[in-house]
mmCIF file of C-alpha atoms in Angstrom:
data_model
loop_
_atom_site.group_PDB
_atom_site.id
_atom_site.type_symbol
_atom_site.label_atom_id
_atom_site.label_comp_id
_atom_site.label_asym_id
_atom_site.label_seq_id
_atom_site.Cartn_x
_atom_site.Cartn_y
_atom_site.Cartn_z
ATOM 1 C CA UNK A 17 50.404 -79.860 -50.006
ATOM 2 C CA UNK A 18 50.012 -82.091 -53.026
ATOM 3 C CA UNK A 19 49.187 -80.520 -56.356
ATOM 4 C CA UNK A 20 47.046 -82.534 -58.743
ATOM 5 C CA UNK A 21 44.061 -82.148 -61.013
ATOM 6 C CA UNK A 22 40.812 -83.963 -60.258
ATOM 7 C CA UNK A 23 38.529 -84.785 -63.213
ATOM 8 C CA UNK A 24 35.047 -83.242 -62.899
ATOM 9 C CA UNK A 25 33.346 -86.656 -63.103
ATOM 10 C CA UNK A 26 34.907 -87.666 -59.769
ATOM 11 C CA UNK A 27 32.586 -87.196 -56.806
ATOM 12 C CA UNK A 28 34.228 -89.269 -54.078
ATOM 13 C CA UNK A 29 37.568 -90.822 -53.188
ATOM 14 C CA UNK A 30 38.882 -93.947 -51.503
ATOM 15 C CA UNK A 31 42.541 -93.329 -50.736
ATOM 16 C CA UNK A 32 44.294 -96.618 -49.932
ATOM 17 C CA UNK A 33 47.515 -95.973 -48.053
ATOM 18 C CA UNK A 34 46.523 -92.447 -47.076
ATOM 19 C CA UNK A 35 49.595 -91.969 -44.874
ATOM 20 C CA UNK A 36 49.345 -88.760 -42.884
ATOM 21 C CA UNK A 37 46.716 -87.306 -45.217
ATOM 22 C CA UNK A 38 48.752 -84.862 -47.269
ATOM 23 C CA UNK A 39 46.136 -85.031 -50.057
ATOM 24 C CA UNK A 40 43.051 -84.531 -47.858
ATOM 25 C CA UNK A 41 43.073 -80.735 -48.170
ATOM 26 C CA UNK A 42 42.967 -81.069 -51.966
ATOM 27 C CA UNK A 43 40.124 -83.599 -51.767
ATOM 28 C CA UNK A 44 38.139 -81.244 -49.522
ATOM 29 C CA UNK A 45 38.828 -78.241 -51.757
ATOM 30 C CA UNK A 46 37.562 -80.243 -54.758
ATOM 31 C CA UNK A 47 34.288 -80.920 -52.924
ATOM 32 C CA UNK A 48 34.684 -84.694 -52.908
ATOM 33 C CA UNK A 49 32.126 -86.466 -50.715
ATOM 34 C CA UNK A 50 32.714 -88.981 -49.223
ATOM 35 C CA UNK A 51 36.436 -89.150 -48.617
ATOM 36 C CA UNK A 52 37.483 -92.560 -47.297
ATOM 37 C CA UNK A 53 41.055 -92.788 -46.010
ATOM 38 C CA UNK A 54 42.412 -96.331 -45.619
ATOM 39 C CA UNK A 55 45.613 -96.780 -43.606
ATOM 40 C CA UNK A 56 47.337 -99.382 -41.406
ATOM 41 C CA UNK A 57 50.007 -97.295 -39.655
ATOM 42 C CA UNK A 58 48.918 -96.433 -36.117
ATOM 43 C CA UNK A 59 50.858 -93.155 -36.091
ATOM 44 C CA UNK A 60 49.250 -92.037 -39.344
ATOM 45 C CA UNK A 61 45.806 -93.082 -38.099
ATOM 46 C CA UNK A 62 46.115 -90.667 -35.190
ATOM 47 C CA UNK A 63 46.703 -87.798 -37.621
ATOM 48 C CA UNK A 64 43.984 -88.961 -40.040
ATOM 49 C CA UNK A 65 41.467 -89.122 -37.201
ATOM 50 C CA UNK A 66 41.873 -85.358 -36.798
ATOM 51 C CA UNK A 67 40.508 -84.922 -40.344
ATOM 52 C CA UNK A 68 37.618 -87.245 -39.525
ATOM 53 C CA UNK A 69 36.717 -85.222 -36.419
ATOM 54 C CA UNK A 70 36.922 -81.886 -38.258
ATOM 55 C CA UNK A 71 35.161 -82.821 -41.516
ATOM 56 C CA UNK A 72 31.916 -84.828 -41.687
ATOM 57 C CA UNK A 73 32.727 -86.020 -45.237
ATOM 58 C CA UNK A 74 35.937 -87.794 -44.120
ATOM 59 C CA UNK A 75 35.930 -91.378 -42.864
ATOM 60 C CA UNK A 76 39.049 -93.237 -41.680
ATOM 61 C CA UNK A 77 39.319 -97.018 -41.985
ATOM 62 C CA UNK A 78 42.128 -99.020 -40.397
ATOM 63 C CA UNK A 79 42.794 -101.794 -42.895
ATOM 64 C CA UNK A 80 45.297 -103.371 -45.228
ATOM 65 C CA UNK A 81 44.021 -103.882 -48.772
ATOM 66 C CA UNK A 82 45.030 -106.762 -50.995
ATOM 67 C CA UNK A 83 44.070 -108.113 -54.398
ATOM 68 C CA UNK A 84 43.654 -111.508 -52.743
ATOM 69 C CA UNK A 85 40.539 -112.393 -50.773
ATOM 70 C CA UNK A 86 40.580 -113.670 -47.230
ATOM 71 C CA UNK A 87 42.782 -113.051 -44.256
ATOM 72 C CA UNK A 88 46.447 -112.125 -44.594
ATOM 73 C CA UNK A 89 49.328 -111.449 -42.248
ATOM 74 C CA UNK A 90 50.370 -107.806 -42.002
ATOM 75 C CA UNK A 91 54.094 -107.390 -41.291
ATOM 76 C CA UNK A 92 54.984 -104.305 -39.243
ATOM 77 C CA UNK A 93 58.633 -103.325 -39.584
ATOM 78 C CA UNK A 94 60.819 -100.974 -37.588
ATOM 79 C CA UNK A 95 60.737 -98.822 -40.761
ATOM 80 C CA UNK A 96 56.946 -98.153 -40.903
ATOM 81 C CA UNK A 97 56.942 -97.122 -44.569
ATOM 82 C CA UNK A 98 58.041 -100.650 -45.502
ATOM 83 C CA UNK A 99 55.276 -102.417 -43.555
ATOM 84 C CA UNK A 100 52.848 -104.450 -45.603
ATOM 85 C CA UNK A 101 51.278 -107.776 -46.447
ATOM 86 C CA UNK A 102 54.456 -109.284 -47.888
ATOM 87 C CA UNK A 103 57.151 -110.835 -45.737
ATOM 88 C CA UNK A 104 60.565 -109.225 -46.106
ATOM 89 C CA UNK A 105 62.587 -110.568 -49.009
ATOM 90 C CA UNK A 106 66.339 -111.142 -49.005
ATOM 91 C CA UNK A 107 66.714 -108.149 -51.334
ATOM 92 C CA UNK A 108 64.817 -105.895 -48.934
ATOM 93 C CA UNK A 109 66.872 -106.968 -45.940
ATOM 94 C CA UNK A 110 70.087 -106.386 -47.920
ATOM 95 C CA UNK A 111 68.854 -102.916 -48.862
ATOM 96 C CA UNK A 112 67.827 -102.174 -45.245
ATOM 97 C CA UNK A 113 70.273 -104.172 -43.084
ATOM 98 C CA UNK A 114 68.627 -103.038 -39.833
ATOM 99 C CA UNK A 115 65.127 -104.063 -40.955
ATOM 100 C CA UNK A 116 63.232 -106.041 -38.327
ATOM 101 C CA UNK A 117 59.681 -107.346 -38.106
ATOM 102 C CA UNK A 118 58.230 -105.786 -34.939
ATOM 103 C CA UNK A 119 54.773 -107.358 -35.215
ATOM 104 C CA UNK A 120 52.719 -109.678 -37.351
ATOM 105 C CA UNK A 121 49.012 -109.047 -37.303
#
């Protein structure tokens, strides 16, 4: 479980890139309402949906978030933690020689 302090003025949370939801228990304990979990990874979404079913204050949104408006291509890699809106760079493929794009959405 994550350990962090939440300022009293905070009443809700939008967690972009929520992953498997390791911080959700802390959000619930702090009484945050609503809790919006934004994630693109299908495996993580399955786990996050459990929180949504168990807690009426939790909402899960499947989306990729960018500072740029409009549609973008999401690159899914064989290393899910590296997936994102940016195409793989030469530096990234040198760092992860087995890196492959498995889908572009």
